[in-house]
Amino acid sequence: MNDDILKVLYSKQDIDAIIKRLAGEISRDYAGKNPLVVCILKGAIMFMTDLVRELDEYVELDFMDVSSYGNATESSGEVKVIKDLDTSVAGRDVLIVEDIVDTGRTLSYLIKIFKTRDAKSIKVCTLMDKPDRRIKTVEADYVGTQVPNEFVVGYGLDYAERYRNLPYIGVLKPEIYQN
Ligand code: XMP
Ligand code: MG
């Protein structure tokens, strides 16, 4: 285990089991459809690549990078598009894939802009949900697991761009933030 990690919340095996369940639900709901899967960079990258390989139907992939201003562990109210989609969402069944829904600001912003771009349907799959911190009333359609109000890293998620490549999800030691 990485020395900066206080505890592991989800091992790779735990994550695999979560993904198998979500992929089953998504495959059933999208039978006969070929959704546009929108991966929200960078945090959702590992989750998206593992998830889509478990789906029954083929999907198209696109990527969007958004940032909410703020410091490393607290988002602010403002959402900014860093990289937009290459594909038009008009008339498409859009499945947004997120790493974690926290305040809900990012998600409510994305849903709003995909609506104005005339997506046929918009659903959200998130690996983790932190419902305690919600500011915007927004819910994901597919939730991997609910997490307590702790800052988590690994499996795509970072602290100051570190720890994304850990194969598990864990909580950082408090002294890492204080440095
Ligand atoms: P909002 O507040 O808009 O935030 O729902 C969603 C984005 O905030 C980031 N986030 C985290 N990143 N560990 C992280 O590495 C966390 O515990 C965490 N909580 C929120 C993340 O980028 C997410 O997409
Ligand atoms: Mg993110």
PDB file of N, CA, C and O in Angstrom, residues 21-63:
ATOM      1  N   ARG A  21     -21.963  -5.153 -11.562  1.00  0.00           N
ATOM      2  CA  ARG A  21     -23.374  -4.884 -11.253  1.00  0.00           C
ATOM      3  C   ARG A  21     -23.894  -3.715 -12.080  1.00  0.00           C
ATOM      4  O   ARG A  21     -24.947  -3.795 -12.707  1.00  0.00           O
ATOM      5  N   LEU A  22     -23.137  -2.613 -12.116  1.00  0.00           N
ATOM      6  CA  LEU A  22     -23.570  -1.437 -12.879  1.00  0.00           C
ATOM      7  C   LEU A  22     -23.695  -1.774 -14.361  1.00  0.00           C
ATOM      8  O   LEU A  22     -24.656  -1.360 -15.024  1.00  0.00           O
ATOM      9  N   ALA A  23     -22.735  -2.519 -14.897  1.00  0.00           N
ATOM     10  CA  ALA A  23     -22.753  -2.860 -16.332  1.00  0.00           C
ATOM     11  C   ALA A  23     -23.984  -3.698 -16.661  1.00  0.00           C
ATOM     12  O   ALA A  23     -24.581  -3.541 -17.728  1.00  0.00           O
ATOM     13  N   GLY A  24     -24.384  -4.556 -15.743  1.00  0.00           N
ATOM     14  CA  GLY A  24     -25.593  -5.352 -15.944  1.00  0.00           C
ATOM     15  C   GLY A  24     -26.828  -4.464 -16.035  1.00  0.00           C
ATOM     16  O   GLY A  24     -27.671  -4.625 -16.933  1.00  0.00           O
ATOM     17  N   GLU A  25     -26.932  -3.514 -15.121  1.00  0.00           N
ATOM     18  CA  GLU A  25     -28.077  -2.587 -15.114  1.00  0.00           C
ATOM     19  C   GLU A  25     -28.098  -1.749 -16.391  1.00  0.00           C
ATOM     20  O   GLU A  25     -29.146  -1.564 -17.018  1.00  0.00           O
ATOM     21  N   ILE A  26     -26.936  -1.247 -16.778  1.00  0.00           N
ATOM     22  CA  ILE A  26     -26.851  -0.369 -17.957  1.00  0.00           C
ATOM     23  C   ILE A  26     -27.136  -1.168 -19.232  1.00  0.00           C
ATOM     24  O   ILE A  26     -27.885  -0.719 -20.106  1.00  0.00           O
ATOM     25  N   SER A  27     -26.593  -2.369 -19.340  1.00  0.00           N
ATOM     26  CA  SER A  27     -26.829  -3.212 -20.528  1.00  0.00           C
ATOM     27  C   SER A  27     -28.313  -3.515 -20.690  1.00  0.00           C
ATOM     28  O   SER A  27     -28.846  -3.505 -21.795  1.00  0.00           O
ATOM     29  N   ARG A  28     -28.982  -3.768 -19.576  1.00  0.00           N
ATOM     30  CA  ARG A  28     -30.422  -4.057 -19.609  1.00  0.00           C
ATOM     31  C   ARG A  28     -31.193  -2.815 -20.066  1.00  0.00           C
ATOM     32  O   ARG A  28     -32.021  -2.876 -20.969  1.00  0.00           O
ATOM     33  N   ASP A  29     -30.888  -1.657 -19.487  1.00  0.00           N
ATOM     34  CA  ASP A  29     -31.631  -0.434 -19.796  1.00  0.00           C
ATOM     35  C   ASP A  29     -31.361   0.086 -21.212  1.00  0.00           C
ATOM     36  O   ASP A  29     -32.216   0.751 -21.784  1.00  0.00           O
ATOM     37  N   TYR A  30     -30.192  -0.177 -21.733  1.00  0.00           N
ATOM     38  CA  TYR A  30     -29.829   0.342 -23.062  1.00  0.00           C
ATOM     39  C   TYR A  30     -29.859  -0.753 -24.138  1.00  0.00           C
ATOM     40  O   TYR A  30     -29.262  -0.568 -25.195  1.00  0.00           O
ATOM     41  N   ALA A  31     -30.572  -1.844 -23.891  1.00  0.00           N
ATOM     42  CA  ALA A  31     -30.647  -2.923 -24.886  1.00  0.00           C
ATOM     43  C   ALA A  31     -31.160  -2.356 -26.207  1.00  0.00           C
ATOM     44  O   ALA A  31     -32.173  -1.646 -26.233  1.00  0.00           O
ATOM     45  N   GLY A  32     -30.476  -2.634 -27.285  1.00  0.00           N
ATOM     46  CA  GLY A  32     -30.892  -2.137 -28.604  1.00  0.00           C
ATOM     47  C   GLY A  32     -30.516  -0.696 -28.870  1.00  0.00           C
ATOM     48  O   GLY A  32     -30.809  -0.155 -29.940  1.00  0.00           O
ATOM     49  N   LYS A  33     -29.877  -0.050 -27.905  1.00  0.00           N
ATOM     50  CA  LYS A  33     -29.446   1.342 -28.088  1.00  0.00           C
ATOM     51  C   LYS A  33     -27.921   1.401 -28.070  1.00  0.00           C
ATOM     52  O   LYS A  33     -27.271   0.540 -27.481  1.00  0.00           O
ATOM     53  N   ASN A  34     -27.383   2.404 -28.689  1.00  0.00           N
ATOM     54  CA  ASN A  34     -25.931   2.590 -28.695  1.00  0.00           C
ATOM     55  C   ASN A  34     -25.632   3.983 -28.155  1.00  0.00           C
ATOM     56  O   ASN A  34     -25.484   4.935 -28.915  1.00  0.00           O
ATOM     57  N   PRO A  35     -25.576   4.094 -26.827  1.00  0.00           N
ATOM     58  CA  PRO A  35     -25.429   5.421 -26.227  1.00  0.00           C
ATOM     59  C   PRO A  35     -24.080   6.066 -26.505  1.00  0.00           C
ATOM     60  O   PRO A  35     -23.110   5.395 -26.840  1.00  0.00           O
ATOM     61  N   LEU A  36     -24.078   7.374 -26.354  1.00  0.00           N
ATOM     62  CA  LEU A  36     -22.822   8.129 -26.373  1.00  0.00           C
ATOM     63  C   LEU A  36     -22.365   8.219 -24.916  1.00  0.00           C
ATOM     64  O   LEU A  36     -23.016   8.868 -24.094  1.00  0.00           O
ATOM     65  N   VAL A  37     -21.270   7.561 -24.622  1.00  0.00           N
ATOM     66  CA  VAL A  37     -20.729   7.582 -23.262  1.00  0.00           C
ATOM     67  C   VAL A  37     -19.784   8.777 -23.143  1.00  0.00           C
ATOM     68  O   VAL A  37     -18.816   8.889 -23.898  1.00  0.00           O
ATOM     69  N   VAL A  38     -20.114   9.661 -22.220  1.00  0.00           N
ATOM     70  CA  VAL A  38     -19.299  10.868 -22.008  1.00  0.00           C
ATOM     71  C   VAL A  38     -18.508  10.693 -20.711  1.00  0.00           C
ATOM     72  O   VAL A  38     -19.080  10.695 -19.618  1.00  0.00           O
ATOM     73  N   CYS A  39     -17.204  10.537 -20.868  1.00  0.00           N
ATOM     74  CA  CYS A  39     -16.315  10.365 -19.718  1.00  0.00           C
ATOM     75  C   CYS A  39     -15.864  11.740 -19.237  1.00  0.00           C
ATOM     76  O   CYS A  39     -15.350  12.542 -20.028  1.00  0.00           O
ATOM     77  N   ILE A  40     -16.057  12.009 -17.963  1.00  0.00           N
ATOM     78  CA  ILE A  40     -15.635  13.300 -17.409  1.00  0.00           C
ATOM     79  C   ILE A  40     -14.193  13.167 -16.894  1.00  0.00           C
ATOM     80  O   ILE A  40     -13.919  12.434 -15.938  1.00  0.00           O
ATOM     81  N   LEU A  41     -13.318  13.864 -17.599  1.00  0.00           N
ATOM     82  CA  LEU A  41     -11.881  13.808 -17.294  1.00  0.00           C
ATOM     83  C   LEU A  41     -11.565  14.587 -16.023  1.00  0.00           C
ATOM     84  O   LEU A  41     -12.268  15.535 -15.706  1.00  0.00           O
ATOM     85  N   LYS A  42     -10.451  14.285 -15.355  1.00  0.00           N
ATOM     86  CA  LYS A  42      -9.675  13.098 -15.628  1.00  0.00           C
ATOM     87  C   LYS A  42     -10.109  11.940 -14.730  1.00  0.00           C
ATOM     88  O   LYS A  42      -9.774  10.788 -14.972  1.00  0.00           O
ATOM     89  N   GLY A  43     -10.846  12.302 -13.670  1.00  0.00           N
ATOM     90  CA  GLY A  43     -11.116  11.344 -12.596  1.00  0.00           C
ATOM     91  C   GLY A  43     -11.828  10.070 -13.018  1.00  0.00           C
ATOM     92  O   GLY A  43     -11.621   9.012 -12.424  1.00  0.00           O
ATOM     93  N   ALA A  44     -12.706  10.157 -14.052  1.00  0.00           N
ATOM     94  CA  ALA A  44     -13.543   9.007 -14.402  1.00  0.00           C
ATOM     95  C   ALA A  44     -12.886   8.069 -15.415  1.00  0.00           C
ATOM     96  O   ALA A  44     -13.508   7.089 -15.837  1.00  0.00           O
ATOM     97  N   ILE A  45     -11.637   8.354 -15.785  1.00  0.00           N
ATOM     98  CA  ILE A  45     -11.030   7.613 -16.893  1.00  0.00           C
ATOM     99  C   ILE A  45     -10.899   6.112 -16.616  1.00  0.00           C
ATOM    100  O   ILE A  45     -11.265   5.282 -17.463  1.00  0.00           O
ATOM    101  N   MET A  46     -10.411   5.739 -15.445  1.00  0.00           N
ATOM    102  CA  MET A  46     -10.234   4.306 -15.125  1.00  0.00           C
ATOM    103  C   MET A  46     -11.594   3.611 -15.067  1.00  0.00           C
ATOM    104  O   MET A  46     -11.775   2.516 -15.588  1.00  0.00           O
ATOM    105  N   PHE A  47     -12.518   4.268 -14.408  1.00  0.00           N
ATOM    106  CA  PHE A  47     -13.870   3.724 -14.253  1.00  0.00           C
ATOM    107  C   PHE A  47     -14.533   3.527 -15.617  1.00  0.00           C
ATOM    108  O   PHE A  47     -15.084   2.458 -15.904  1.00  0.00           O
ATOM    109  N   MET A  48     -14.465   4.540 -16.471  1.00  0.00           N
ATOM    110  CA  MET A  48     -15.099   4.437 -17.792  1.00  0.00           C
ATOM    111  C   MET A  48     -14.508   3.270 -18.582  1.00  0.00           C
ATOM    112  O   MET A  48     -15.242   2.467 -19.159  1.00  0.00           O
ATOM    113  N   THR A  49     -13.178   3.167 -18.621  1.00  0.00           N
ATOM    114  CA  THR A  49     -12.572   2.113 -19.459  1.00  0.00           C
ATOM    115  C   THR A  49     -12.939   0.715 -18.946  1.00  0.00           C
ATOM    116  O   THR A  49     -13.182  -0.189 -19.739  1.00  0.00           O
ATOM    117  N   ASP A  50     -13.001   0.546 -17.636  1.00  0.00           N
ATOM    118  CA  ASP A  50     -13.397  -0.763 -17.103  1.00  0.00           C
ATOM    119  C   ASP A  50     -14.889  -1.024 -17.319  1.00  0.00           C
ATOM    120  O   ASP A  50     -15.286  -2.138 -17.633  1.00  0.00           O
ATOM    121  N   LEU A  51     -15.703   0.011 -17.153  1.00  0.00           N
ATOM    122  CA  LEU A  51     -17.163  -0.148 -17.293  1.00  0.00           C
ATOM    123  C   LEU A  51     -17.573  -0.521 -18.719  1.00  0.00           C
ATOM    124  O   LEU A  51     -18.331  -1.470 -18.922  1.00  0.00           O
ATOM    125  N   VAL A  52     -17.090   0.211 -19.712  1.00  0.00           N
ATOM    126  CA  VAL A  52     -17.584  -0.020 -21.079  1.00  0.00           C
ATOM    127  C   VAL A  52     -17.188  -1.394 -21.609  1.00  0.00           C
ATOM    128  O   VAL A  52     -17.882  -1.967 -22.443  1.00  0.00           O
ATOM    129  N   ARG A  53     -16.100  -1.955 -21.084  1.00  0.00           N
ATOM    130  CA  ARG A  53     -15.698  -3.295 -21.535  1.00  0.00           C
ATOM    131  C   ARG A  53     -16.627  -4.381 -21.022  1.00  0.00           C
ATOM    132  O   ARG A  53     -16.570  -5.521 -21.470  1.00  0.00           O
ATOM    133  N   GLU A  54     -17.478  -4.030 -20.045  1.00  0.00           N
ATOM    134  CA  GLU A  54     -18.445  -4.995 -19.502  1.00  0.00           C
ATOM    135  C   GLU A  54     -19.838  -4.834 -20.107  1.00  0.00           C
ATOM    136  O   GLU A  54     -20.761  -5.555 -19.725  1.00  0.00           O
ATOM    137  N   LEU A  55     -20.013  -3.870 -21.023  1.00  0.00           N
ATOM    138  CA  LEU A  55     -21.350  -3.623 -21.587  1.00  0.00           C
ATOM    139  C   LEU A  55     -21.624  -4.545 -22.769  1.00  0.00           C
ATOM    140  O   LEU A  55     -20.710  -4.914 -23.508  1.00  0.00           O
ATOM    141  N   ASP A  56     -22.914  -4.870 -22.959  1.00  0.00           N
ATOM    142  CA  ASP A  56     -23.294  -5.779 -24.041  1.00  0.00           C
ATOM    143  C   ASP A  56     -23.352  -5.093 -25.399  1.00  0.00           C
ATOM    144  O   ASP A  56     -23.012  -5.687 -26.413  1.00  0.00           O
ATOM    145  N   GLU A  57     -23.835  -3.846 -25.438  1.00  0.00           N
ATOM    146  CA  GLU A  57     -23.994  -3.140 -26.715  1.00  0.00           C
ATOM    147  C   GLU A  57     -22.736  -2.331 -26.998  1.00  0.00           C
ATOM    148  O   GLU A  57     -22.038  -1.938 -26.073  1.00  0.00           O
ATOM    149  N   TYR A  58     -22.490  -2.025 -28.264  1.00  0.00           N
ATOM    150  CA  TYR A  58     -21.368  -1.122 -28.502  1.00  0.00           C
ATOM    151  C   TYR A  58     -21.785   0.290 -28.138  1.00  0.00           C
ATOM    152  O   TYR A  58     -22.955   0.647 -28.185  1.00  0.00           O
ATOM    153  N   VAL A  59     -20.833   1.071 -27.753  1.00  0.00           N
ATOM    154  CA  VAL A  59     -21.101   2.465 -27.377  1.00  0.00           C
ATOM    155  C   VAL A  59     -20.122   3.358 -28.126  1.00  0.00           C
ATOM    156  O   VAL A  59     -19.092   2.883 -28.604  1.00  0.00           O
ATOM    157  N   GLU A  60     -20.470   4.627 -28.241  1.00  0.00           N
ATOM    158  CA  GLU A  60     -19.492   5.605 -28.722  1.00  0.00           C
ATOM    159  C   GLU A  60     -18.927   6.304 -27.494  1.00  0.00           C
ATOM    160  O   GLU A  60     -19.607   6.450 -26.482  1.00  0.00           O
ATOM    161  N   LEU A  61     -17.685   6.754 -27.629  1.00  0.00           N
ATOM    162  CA  LEU A  61     -17.016   7.398 -26.496  1.00  0.00           C
ATOM    163  C   LEU A  61     -16.663   8.832 -26.827  1.00  0.00           C
ATOM    164  O   LEU A  61     -16.235   9.137 -27.940  1.00  0.00           O
ATOM    165  N   ASP A  62     -16.861   9.696 -25.857  1.00  0.00           N
ATOM    166  CA  ASP A  62     -16.336  11.051 -25.981  1.00  0.00           C
ATOM    167  C   ASP A  62     -15.903  11.517 -24.594  1.00  0.00           C
ATOM    168  O   ASP A  62     -16.227  10.868 -23.589  1.00  0.00           O
ATOM    169  N   PHE A  63     -15.182  12.615 -24.571  1.00  0.00           N
ATOM    170  CA  PHE A  63     -14.536  13.068 -23.337  1.00  0.00           C
ATOM    171  C   PHE A  63     -14.798  14.540 -23.120  1.00  0.00           C
ATOM    172  O   PHE A  63     -14.819  15.316 -24.070  1.00  0.00           O
TER     173      PHE A  63
END
